[in-house]
mmCIF file of C-alpha atoms in Angstrom:
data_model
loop_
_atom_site.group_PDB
_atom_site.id
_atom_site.type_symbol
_atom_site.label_atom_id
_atom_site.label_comp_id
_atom_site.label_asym_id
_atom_site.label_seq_id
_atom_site.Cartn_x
_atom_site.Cartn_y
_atom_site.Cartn_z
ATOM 1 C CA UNK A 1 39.619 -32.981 43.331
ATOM 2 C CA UNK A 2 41.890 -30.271 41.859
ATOM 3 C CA UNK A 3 39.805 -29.966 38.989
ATOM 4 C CA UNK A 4 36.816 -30.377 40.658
ATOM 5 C CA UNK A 5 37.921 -26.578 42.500
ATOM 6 C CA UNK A 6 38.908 -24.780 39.132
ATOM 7 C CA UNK A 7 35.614 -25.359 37.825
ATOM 8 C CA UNK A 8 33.735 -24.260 41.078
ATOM 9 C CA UNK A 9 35.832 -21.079 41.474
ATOM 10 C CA UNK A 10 35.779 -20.077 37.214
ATOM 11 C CA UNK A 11 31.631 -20.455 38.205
ATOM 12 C CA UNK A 12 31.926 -17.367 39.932
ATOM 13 C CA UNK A 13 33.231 -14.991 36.875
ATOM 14 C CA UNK A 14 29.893 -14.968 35.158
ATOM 15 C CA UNK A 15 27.708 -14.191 38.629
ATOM 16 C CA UNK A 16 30.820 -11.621 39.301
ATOM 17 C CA UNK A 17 30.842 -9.737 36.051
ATOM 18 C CA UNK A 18 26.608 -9.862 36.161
ATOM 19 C CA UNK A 19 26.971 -7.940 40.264
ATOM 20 C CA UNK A 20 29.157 -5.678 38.578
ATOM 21 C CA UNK A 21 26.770 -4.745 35.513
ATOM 22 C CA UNK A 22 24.190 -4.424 38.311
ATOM 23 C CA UNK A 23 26.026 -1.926 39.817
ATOM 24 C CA UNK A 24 27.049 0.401 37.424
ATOM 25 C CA UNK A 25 23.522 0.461 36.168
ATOM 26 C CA UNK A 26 22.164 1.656 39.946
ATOM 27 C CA UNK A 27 25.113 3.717 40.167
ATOM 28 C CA UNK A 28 23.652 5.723 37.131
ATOM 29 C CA UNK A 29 19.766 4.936 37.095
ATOM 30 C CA UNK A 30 19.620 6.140 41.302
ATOM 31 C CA UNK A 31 20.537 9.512 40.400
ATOM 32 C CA UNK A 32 18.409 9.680 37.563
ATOM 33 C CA UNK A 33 15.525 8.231 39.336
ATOM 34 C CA UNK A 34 16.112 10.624 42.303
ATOM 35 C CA UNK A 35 16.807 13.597 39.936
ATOM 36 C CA UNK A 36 13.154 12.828 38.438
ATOM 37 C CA UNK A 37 11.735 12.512 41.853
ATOM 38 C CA UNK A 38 12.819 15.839 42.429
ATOM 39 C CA UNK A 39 11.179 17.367 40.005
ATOM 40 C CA UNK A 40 7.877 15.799 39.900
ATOM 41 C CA UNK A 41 7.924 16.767 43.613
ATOM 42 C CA UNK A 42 8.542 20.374 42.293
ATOM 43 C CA UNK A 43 6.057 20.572 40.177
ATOM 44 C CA UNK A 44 3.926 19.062 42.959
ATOM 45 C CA UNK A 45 4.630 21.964 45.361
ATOM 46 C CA UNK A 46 5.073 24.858 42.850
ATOM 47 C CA UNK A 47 1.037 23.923 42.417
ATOM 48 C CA UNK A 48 0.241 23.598 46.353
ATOM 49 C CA UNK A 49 2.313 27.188 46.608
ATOM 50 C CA UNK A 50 -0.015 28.677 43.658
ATOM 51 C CA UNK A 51 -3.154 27.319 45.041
ATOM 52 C CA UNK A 52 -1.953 29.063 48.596
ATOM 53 C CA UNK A 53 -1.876 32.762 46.900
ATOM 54 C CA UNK A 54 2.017 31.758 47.226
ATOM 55 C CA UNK A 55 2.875 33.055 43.868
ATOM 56 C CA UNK A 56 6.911 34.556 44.513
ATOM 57 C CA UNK A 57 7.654 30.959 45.608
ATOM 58 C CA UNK A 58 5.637 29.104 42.986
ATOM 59 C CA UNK A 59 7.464 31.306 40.272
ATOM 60 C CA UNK A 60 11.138 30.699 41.845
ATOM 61 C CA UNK A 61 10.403 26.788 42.134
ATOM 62 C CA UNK A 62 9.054 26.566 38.595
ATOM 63 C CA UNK A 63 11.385 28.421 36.734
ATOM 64 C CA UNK A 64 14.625 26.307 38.538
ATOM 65 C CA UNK A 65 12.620 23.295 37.525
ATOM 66 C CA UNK A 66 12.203 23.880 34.225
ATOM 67 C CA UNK A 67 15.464 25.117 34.054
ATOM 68 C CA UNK A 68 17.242 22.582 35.134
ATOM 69 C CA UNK A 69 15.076 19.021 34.928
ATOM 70 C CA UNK A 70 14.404 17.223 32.299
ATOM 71 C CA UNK A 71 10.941 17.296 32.062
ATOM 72 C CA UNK A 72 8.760 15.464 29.613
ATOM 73 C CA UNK A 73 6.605 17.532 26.777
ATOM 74 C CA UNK A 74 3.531 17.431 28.643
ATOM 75 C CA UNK A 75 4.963 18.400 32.127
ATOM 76 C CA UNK A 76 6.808 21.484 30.057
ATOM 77 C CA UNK A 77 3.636 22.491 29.308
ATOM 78 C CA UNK A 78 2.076 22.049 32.496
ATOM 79 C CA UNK A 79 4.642 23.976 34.072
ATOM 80 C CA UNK A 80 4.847 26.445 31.657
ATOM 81 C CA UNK A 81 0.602 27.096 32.311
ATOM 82 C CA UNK A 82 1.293 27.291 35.920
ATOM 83 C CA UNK A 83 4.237 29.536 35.459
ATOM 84 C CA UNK A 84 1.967 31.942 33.036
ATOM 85 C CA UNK A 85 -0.934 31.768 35.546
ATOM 86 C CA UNK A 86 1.463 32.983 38.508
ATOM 87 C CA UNK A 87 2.799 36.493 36.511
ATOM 88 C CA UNK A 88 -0.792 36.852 35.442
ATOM 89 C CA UNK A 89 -2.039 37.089 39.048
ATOM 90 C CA UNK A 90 1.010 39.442 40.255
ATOM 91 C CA UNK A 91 -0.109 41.340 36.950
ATOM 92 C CA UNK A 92 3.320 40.713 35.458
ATOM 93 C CA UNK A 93 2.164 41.038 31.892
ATOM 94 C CA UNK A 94 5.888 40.936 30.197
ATOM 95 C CA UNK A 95 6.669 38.075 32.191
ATOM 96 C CA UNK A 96 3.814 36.435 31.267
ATOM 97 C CA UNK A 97 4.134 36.929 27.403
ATOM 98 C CA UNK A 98 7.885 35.738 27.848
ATOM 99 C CA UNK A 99 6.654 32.169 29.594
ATOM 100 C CA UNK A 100 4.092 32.323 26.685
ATOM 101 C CA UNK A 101 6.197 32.379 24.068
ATOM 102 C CA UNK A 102 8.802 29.444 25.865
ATOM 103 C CA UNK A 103 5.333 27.393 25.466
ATOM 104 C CA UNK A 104 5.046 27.764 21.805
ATOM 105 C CA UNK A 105 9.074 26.862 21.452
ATOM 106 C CA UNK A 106 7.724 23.340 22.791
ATOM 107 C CA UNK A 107 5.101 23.485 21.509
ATOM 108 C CA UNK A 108 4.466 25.652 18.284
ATOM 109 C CA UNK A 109 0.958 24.178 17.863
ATOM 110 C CA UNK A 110 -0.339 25.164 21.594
ATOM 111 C CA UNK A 111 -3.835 26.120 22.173
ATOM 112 C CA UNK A 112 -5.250 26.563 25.522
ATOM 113 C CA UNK A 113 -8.068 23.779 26.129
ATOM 114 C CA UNK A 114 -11.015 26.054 26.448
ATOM 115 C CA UNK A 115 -12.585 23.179 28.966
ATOM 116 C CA UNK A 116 -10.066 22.798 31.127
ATOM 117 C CA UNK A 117 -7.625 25.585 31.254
ATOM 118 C CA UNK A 118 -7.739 29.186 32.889
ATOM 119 C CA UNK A 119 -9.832 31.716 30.317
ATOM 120 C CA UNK A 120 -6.640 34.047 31.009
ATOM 121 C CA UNK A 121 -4.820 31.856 28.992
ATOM 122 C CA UNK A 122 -6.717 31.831 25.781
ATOM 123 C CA UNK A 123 -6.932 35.795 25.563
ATOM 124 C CA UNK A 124 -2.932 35.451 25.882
ATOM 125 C CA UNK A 125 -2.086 32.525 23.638
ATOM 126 C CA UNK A 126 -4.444 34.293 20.811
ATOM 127 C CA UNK A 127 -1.670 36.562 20.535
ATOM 128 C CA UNK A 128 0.924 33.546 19.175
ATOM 129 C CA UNK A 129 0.625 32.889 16.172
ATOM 130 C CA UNK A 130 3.132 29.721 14.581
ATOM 131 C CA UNK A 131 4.650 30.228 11.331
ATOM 132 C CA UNK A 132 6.439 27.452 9.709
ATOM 133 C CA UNK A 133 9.402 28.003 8.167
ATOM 134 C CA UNK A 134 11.022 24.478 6.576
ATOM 135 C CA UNK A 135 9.668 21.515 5.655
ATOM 136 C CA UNK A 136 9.623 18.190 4.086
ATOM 137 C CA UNK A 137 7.609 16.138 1.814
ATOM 138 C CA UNK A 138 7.226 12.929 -0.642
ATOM 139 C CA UNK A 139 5.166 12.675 -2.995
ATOM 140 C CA UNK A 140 4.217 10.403 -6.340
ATOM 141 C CA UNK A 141 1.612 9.895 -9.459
ATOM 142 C CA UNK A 142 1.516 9.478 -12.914
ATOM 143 C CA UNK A 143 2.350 11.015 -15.983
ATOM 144 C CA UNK A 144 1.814 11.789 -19.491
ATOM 145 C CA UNK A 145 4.573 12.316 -22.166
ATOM 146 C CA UNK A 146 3.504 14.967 -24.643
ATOM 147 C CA UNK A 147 5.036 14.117 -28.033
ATOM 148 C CA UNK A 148 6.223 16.489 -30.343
ATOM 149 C CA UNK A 149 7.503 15.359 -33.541
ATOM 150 C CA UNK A 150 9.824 17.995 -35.695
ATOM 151 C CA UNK A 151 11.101 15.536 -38.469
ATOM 152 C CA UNK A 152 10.346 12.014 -39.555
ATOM 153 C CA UNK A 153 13.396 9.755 -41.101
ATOM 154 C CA UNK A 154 13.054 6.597 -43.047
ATOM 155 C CA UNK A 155 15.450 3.806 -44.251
ATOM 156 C CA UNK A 156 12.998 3.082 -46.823
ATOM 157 C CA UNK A 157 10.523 5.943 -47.256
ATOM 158 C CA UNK A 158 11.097 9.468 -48.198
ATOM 159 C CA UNK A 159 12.105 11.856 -44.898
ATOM 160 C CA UNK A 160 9.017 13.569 -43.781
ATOM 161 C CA UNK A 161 6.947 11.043 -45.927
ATOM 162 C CA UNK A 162 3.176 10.888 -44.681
ATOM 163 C CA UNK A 163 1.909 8.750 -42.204
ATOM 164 C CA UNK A 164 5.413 7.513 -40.562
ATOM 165 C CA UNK A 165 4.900 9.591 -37.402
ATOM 166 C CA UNK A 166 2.491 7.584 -35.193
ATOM 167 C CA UNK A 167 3.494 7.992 -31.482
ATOM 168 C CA UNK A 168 1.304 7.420 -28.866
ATOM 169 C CA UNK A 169 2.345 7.879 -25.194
ATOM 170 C CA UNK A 170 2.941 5.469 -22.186
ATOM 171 C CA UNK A 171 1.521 6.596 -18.354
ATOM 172 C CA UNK A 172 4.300 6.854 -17.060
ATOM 173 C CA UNK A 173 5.215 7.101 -13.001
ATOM 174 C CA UNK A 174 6.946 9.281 -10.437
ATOM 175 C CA UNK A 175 7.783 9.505 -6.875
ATOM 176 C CA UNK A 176 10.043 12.124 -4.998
ATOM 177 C CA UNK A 177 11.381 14.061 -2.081
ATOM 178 C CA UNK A 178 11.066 17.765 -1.575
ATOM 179 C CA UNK A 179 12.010 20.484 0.690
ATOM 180 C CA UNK A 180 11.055 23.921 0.889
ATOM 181 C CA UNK A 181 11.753 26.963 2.334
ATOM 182 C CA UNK A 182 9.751 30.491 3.267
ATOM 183 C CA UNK A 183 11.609 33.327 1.506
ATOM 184 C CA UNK A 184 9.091 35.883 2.215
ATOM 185 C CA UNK A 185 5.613 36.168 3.476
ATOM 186 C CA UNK A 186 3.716 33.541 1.447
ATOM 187 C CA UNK A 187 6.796 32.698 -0.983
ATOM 188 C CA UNK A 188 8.301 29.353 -0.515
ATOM 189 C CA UNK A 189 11.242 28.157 -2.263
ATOM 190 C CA UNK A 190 11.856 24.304 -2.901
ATOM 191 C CA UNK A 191 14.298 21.757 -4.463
ATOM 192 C CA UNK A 192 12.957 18.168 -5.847
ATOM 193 C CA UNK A 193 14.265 15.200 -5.997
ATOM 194 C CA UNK A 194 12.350 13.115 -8.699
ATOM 195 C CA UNK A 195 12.765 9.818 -10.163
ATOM 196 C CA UNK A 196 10.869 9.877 -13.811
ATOM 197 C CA UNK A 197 9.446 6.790 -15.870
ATOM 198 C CA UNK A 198 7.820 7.582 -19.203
ATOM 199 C CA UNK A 199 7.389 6.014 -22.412
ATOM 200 C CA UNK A 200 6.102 5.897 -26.098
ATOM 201 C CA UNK A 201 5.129 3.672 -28.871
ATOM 202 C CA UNK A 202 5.891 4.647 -32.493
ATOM 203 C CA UNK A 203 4.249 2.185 -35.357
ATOM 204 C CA UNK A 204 5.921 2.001 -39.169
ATOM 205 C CA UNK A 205 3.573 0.597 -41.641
ATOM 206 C CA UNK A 206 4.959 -0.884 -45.095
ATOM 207 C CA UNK A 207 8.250 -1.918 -44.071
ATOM 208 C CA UNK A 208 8.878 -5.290 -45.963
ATOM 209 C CA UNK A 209 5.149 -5.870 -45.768
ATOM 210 C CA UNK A 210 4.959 -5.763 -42.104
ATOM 211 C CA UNK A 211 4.249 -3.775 -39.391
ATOM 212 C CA UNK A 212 6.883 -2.326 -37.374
ATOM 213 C CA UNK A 213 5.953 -1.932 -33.864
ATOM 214 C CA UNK A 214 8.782 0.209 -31.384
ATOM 215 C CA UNK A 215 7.902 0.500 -28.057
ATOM 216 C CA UNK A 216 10.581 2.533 -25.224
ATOM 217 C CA UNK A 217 10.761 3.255 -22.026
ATOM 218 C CA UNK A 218 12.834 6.219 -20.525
ATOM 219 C CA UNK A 219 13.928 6.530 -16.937
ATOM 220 C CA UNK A 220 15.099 9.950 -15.510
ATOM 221 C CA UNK A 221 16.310 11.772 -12.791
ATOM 222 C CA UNK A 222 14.519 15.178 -12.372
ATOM 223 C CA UNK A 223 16.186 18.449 -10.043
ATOM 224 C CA UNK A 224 13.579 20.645 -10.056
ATOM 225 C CA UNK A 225 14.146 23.923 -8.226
ATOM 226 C CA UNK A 226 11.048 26.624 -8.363
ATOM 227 C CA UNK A 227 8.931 29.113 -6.203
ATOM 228 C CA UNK A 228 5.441 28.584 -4.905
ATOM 229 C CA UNK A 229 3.252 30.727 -3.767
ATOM 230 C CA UNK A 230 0.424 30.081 -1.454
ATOM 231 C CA UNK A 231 -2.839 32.156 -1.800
ATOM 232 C CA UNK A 232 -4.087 31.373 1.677
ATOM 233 C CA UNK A 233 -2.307 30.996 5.374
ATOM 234 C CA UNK A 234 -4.963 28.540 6.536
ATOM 235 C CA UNK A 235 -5.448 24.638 7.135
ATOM 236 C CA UNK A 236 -6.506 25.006 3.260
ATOM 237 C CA UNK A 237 -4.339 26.660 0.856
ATOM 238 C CA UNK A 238 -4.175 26.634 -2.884
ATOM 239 C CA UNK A 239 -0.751 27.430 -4.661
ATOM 240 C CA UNK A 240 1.051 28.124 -7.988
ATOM 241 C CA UNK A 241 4.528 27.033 -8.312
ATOM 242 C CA UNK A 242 6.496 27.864 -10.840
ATOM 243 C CA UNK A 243 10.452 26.702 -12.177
ATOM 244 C CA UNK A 244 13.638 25.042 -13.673
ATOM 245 C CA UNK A 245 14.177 21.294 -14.372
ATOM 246 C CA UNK A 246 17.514 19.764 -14.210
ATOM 247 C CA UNK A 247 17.147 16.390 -15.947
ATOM 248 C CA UNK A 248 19.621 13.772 -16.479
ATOM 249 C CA UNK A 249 18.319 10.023 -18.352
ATOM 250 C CA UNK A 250 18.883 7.400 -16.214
ATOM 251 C CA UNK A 251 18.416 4.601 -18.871
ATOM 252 C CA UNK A 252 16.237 3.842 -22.342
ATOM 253 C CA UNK A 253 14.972 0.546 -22.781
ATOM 254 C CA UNK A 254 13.335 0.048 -26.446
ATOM 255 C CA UNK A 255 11.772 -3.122 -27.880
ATOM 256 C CA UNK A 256 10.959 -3.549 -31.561
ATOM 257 C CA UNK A 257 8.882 -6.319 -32.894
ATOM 258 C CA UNK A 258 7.886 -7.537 -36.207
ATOM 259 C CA UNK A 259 5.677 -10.591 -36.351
ATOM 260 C CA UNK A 260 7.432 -12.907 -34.286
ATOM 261 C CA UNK A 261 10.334 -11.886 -34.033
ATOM 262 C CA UNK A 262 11.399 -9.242 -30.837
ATOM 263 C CA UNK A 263 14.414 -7.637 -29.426
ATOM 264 C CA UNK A 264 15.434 -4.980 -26.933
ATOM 265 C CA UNK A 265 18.190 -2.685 -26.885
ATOM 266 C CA UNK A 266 19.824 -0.680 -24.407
ATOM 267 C CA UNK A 267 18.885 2.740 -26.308
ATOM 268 C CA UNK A 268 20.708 5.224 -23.602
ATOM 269 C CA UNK A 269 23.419 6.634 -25.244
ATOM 270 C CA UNK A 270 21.200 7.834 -28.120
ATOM 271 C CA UNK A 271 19.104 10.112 -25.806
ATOM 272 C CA UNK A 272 20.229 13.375 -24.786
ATOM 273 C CA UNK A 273 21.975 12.911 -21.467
ATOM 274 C CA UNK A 274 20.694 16.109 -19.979
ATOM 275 C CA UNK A 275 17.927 18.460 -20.562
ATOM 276 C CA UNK A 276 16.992 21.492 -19.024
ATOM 277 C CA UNK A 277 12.705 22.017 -18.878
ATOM 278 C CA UNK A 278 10.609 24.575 -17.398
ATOM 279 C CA UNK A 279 7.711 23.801 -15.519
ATOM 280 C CA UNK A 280 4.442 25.281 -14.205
ATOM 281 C CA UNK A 281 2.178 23.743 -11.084
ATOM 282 C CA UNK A 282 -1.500 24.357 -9.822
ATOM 283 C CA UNK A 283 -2.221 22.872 -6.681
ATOM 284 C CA UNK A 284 -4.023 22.814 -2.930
ATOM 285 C CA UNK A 285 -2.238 21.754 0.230
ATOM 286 C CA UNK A 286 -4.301 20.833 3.694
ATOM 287 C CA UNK A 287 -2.113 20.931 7.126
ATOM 288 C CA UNK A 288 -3.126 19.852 10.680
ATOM 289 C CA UNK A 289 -0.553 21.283 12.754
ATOM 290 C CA UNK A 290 2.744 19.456 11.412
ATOM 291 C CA UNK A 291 1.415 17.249 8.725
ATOM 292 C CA UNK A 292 -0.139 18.080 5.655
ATOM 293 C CA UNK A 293 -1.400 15.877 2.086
ATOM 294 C CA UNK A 294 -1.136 17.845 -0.970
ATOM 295 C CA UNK A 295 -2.203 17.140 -4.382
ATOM 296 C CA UNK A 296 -0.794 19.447 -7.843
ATOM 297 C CA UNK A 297 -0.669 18.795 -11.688
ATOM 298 C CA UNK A 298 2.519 19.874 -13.540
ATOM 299 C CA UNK A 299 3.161 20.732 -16.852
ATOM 300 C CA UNK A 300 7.089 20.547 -18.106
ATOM 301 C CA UNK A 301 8.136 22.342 -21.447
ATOM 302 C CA UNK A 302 11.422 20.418 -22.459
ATOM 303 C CA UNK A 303 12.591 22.360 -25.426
ATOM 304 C CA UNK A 304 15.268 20.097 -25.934
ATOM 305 C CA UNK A 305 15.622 16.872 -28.218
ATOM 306 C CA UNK A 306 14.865 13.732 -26.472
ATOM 307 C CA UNK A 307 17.403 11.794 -29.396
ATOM 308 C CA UNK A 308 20.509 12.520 -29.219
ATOM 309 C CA UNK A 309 22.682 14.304 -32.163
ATOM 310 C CA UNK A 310 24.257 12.327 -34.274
ATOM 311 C CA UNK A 311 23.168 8.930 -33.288
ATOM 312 C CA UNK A 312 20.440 8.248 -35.478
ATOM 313 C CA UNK A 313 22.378 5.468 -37.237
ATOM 314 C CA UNK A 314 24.410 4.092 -34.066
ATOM 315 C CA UNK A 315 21.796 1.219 -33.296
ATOM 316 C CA UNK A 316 22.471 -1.277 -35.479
ATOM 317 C CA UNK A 317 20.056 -4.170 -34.483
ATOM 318 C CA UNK A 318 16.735 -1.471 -35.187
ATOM 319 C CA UNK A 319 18.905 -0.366 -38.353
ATOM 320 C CA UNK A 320 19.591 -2.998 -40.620
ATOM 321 C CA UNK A 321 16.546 -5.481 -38.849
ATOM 322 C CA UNK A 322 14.138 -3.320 -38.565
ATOM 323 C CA UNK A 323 14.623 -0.776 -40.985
ATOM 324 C CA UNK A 324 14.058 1.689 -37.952
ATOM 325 C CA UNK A 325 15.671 4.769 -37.048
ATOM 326 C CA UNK A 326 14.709 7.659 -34.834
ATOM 327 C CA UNK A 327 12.306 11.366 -35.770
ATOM 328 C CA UNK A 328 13.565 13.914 -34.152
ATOM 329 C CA UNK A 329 11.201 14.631 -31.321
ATOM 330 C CA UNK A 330 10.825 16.310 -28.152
ATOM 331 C CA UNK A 331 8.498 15.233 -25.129
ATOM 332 C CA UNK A 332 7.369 16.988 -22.769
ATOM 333 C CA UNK A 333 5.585 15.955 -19.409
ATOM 334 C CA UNK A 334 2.170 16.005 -17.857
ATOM 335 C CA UNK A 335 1.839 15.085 -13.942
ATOM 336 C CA UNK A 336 -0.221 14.303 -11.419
ATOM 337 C CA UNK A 337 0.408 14.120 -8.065
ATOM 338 C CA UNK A 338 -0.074 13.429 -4.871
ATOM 339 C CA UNK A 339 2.055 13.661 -0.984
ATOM 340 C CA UNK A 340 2.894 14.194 2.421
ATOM 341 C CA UNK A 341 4.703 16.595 4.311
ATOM 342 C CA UNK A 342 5.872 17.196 7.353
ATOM 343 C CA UNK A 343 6.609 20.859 8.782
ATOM 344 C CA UNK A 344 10.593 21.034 10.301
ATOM 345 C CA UNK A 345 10.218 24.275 12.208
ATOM 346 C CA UNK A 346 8.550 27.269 13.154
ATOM 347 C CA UNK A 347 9.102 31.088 14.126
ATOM 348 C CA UNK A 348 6.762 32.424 16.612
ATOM 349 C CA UNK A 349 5.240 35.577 15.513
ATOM 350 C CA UNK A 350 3.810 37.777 17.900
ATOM 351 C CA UNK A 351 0.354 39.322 17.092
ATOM 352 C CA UNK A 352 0.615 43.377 17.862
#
């Protein structure tokens, strides 16, 4: 029986601690709930007041209401129309522009529905005109390493010999993150984050009385920072950008065969950790009020080695198996891309 009486009363703690839950949630959802009556009700009467020819009232109630509730987006604006529509008929015209331009803060995309709103507010929201100020983007494609070779080396044919440099490039890939910045009027300036795969394949003919095929892969990670320009300020505008690379190899990956035989090697620290290119972009951009797709091709100069100094003799395996050591060459690096952005802010300029 004792037992029997433990077990009933510890029953209770779970239903106990749920009563309690249940009221400290109506202790804080009531007000909440009431507040938002409140206002709804506000907005409710600042209307009936308007309709009446009540404007004083329907200003003081709608101003304290959107003041001090937390109203949704769409009741904001709502408000903010109603608000507008009462200075306009007590020809306010300061006040007016001031509740305008507390619209386009919400909302810096805000047109006047030409259906359903008041004609007076059209003639005063033409005067708003949203200019964007940050934004973001993403954005990926392929690209194109264009080889340049300065000076061919040889383990068993003359330096510079004829013939020994055959490269061909690898489509690469690339995807990244960007943001930008207006500096003035149409200038924008932006910094790139960039992750970079490209490639080659270099053939030696003759070597033992087979072909020597090298094949390598180079990851990097690109810093571009650069100024664009756009030509036009509408939905459609076409740009040049122009700027500095900061590039840093991530990791080189090359794989020699010779009839059956294959290896790869970890080739990294024979490239040249860092390089600094410069860069030129054509491109077009296409916005709907926050979001926009763009599409650009960029051409890199990297006047910079892509083999390291003094390493042309560090990788053994391609030395004394292959016979193969590197050219000096350079690459530099043809894009093509494509992205999405999405616009961070806005300044509200006033038309005069």
């Amino acid at each position: 029986m004792i037992s029997y009486k433990l077990r009933l009363r510890g029953s209770w703690l779970p239903v106990l601690a749920c009563w309690f839950l249940l009221a400290v949630h109506a202790l804080f959802t009531n007000p909440a709930m009431a507040q938002t009556d409140t206002c709804i009700a506000n907005l409710k009467n600042a209307g009936t007041y308007y309709d009446d020819g009540n404007y004083d009232p329907a200003i003081t109630l709608l101003t304290a209401t959107l003041k001090g509730c937390p109203l949704s987006k769409s009741d904001q604006l709502q408000a903010g129309k109603l608000l507008i529509l009462c200075y306009l008929s007590i020809d306010n015209l300061e006040a007016a522009d001031n509740a305008a331009a507390e619209i386009m803060k919400v909302d810096p995309n805000f047109k006047p529905d030409k259906f359903k709103d008041d004609p007076r507010l059209s003639s005063l929201f033409i005067n708003f005109s949203p200019v964007s100020t940050w934004s973001v983007g993403i954005s990926g494609g392929a690209n194109v390493p264009i080889i340049d070779v300065l000076k061919t080396y040889s383990v068993v044919h003359a330096d510079d010999a004829t013939g020994l440099a055959s490269y061909e490039s690898k489509t690469g890939y690339q995807f990244g993150i960007e943001i930008e910045r207006r500096a003035f009027k149409n200038l924008w300036a932006e910094l790139e984050v960039q992750f970079r795969n490209t490639g080659y394949t270099h053939t030696l003919d003759s070597v033992q009385k087979s072909t020597i095929h090298y094949s390598e892969n180079i990851t990097y990670f690109d810093f571009p920072l650069s100024l664009k320009y756009y030509f036009l300020s509408g939905s459609l505008s076409p740009y040049l950008q122009a700027g500095v690379d900061f590039s840093f190899v991530s990791r080189a990956l090359g794989t020699t065969t010779r009839d059956n035989e294959k290896d790869l090697v970890d080739r990294t620290s024979l490239r040249n950790a860092s390089m600094v290119g410069y860069f030129g972009v054509a491109g077009v951009r296409y916005t709907v009020k926050e979001f926009g797709i763009f599409a650009n091709v960029r051409y890199t100069y990297f006047p910079d080695l892509v083999n390291e100094e003094g390493t042309r003799y560090a990788d053994e395996i391609n030395l004394y198996k292959y016979y193969y050591i590197d050219d000096d060459f350079r690459m530099d690096n043809l894009q093509f891309n494509i992205g999405a952005f999405y616009i961070l802010s806005y300044r509200i300029k006033k038309v005069k």
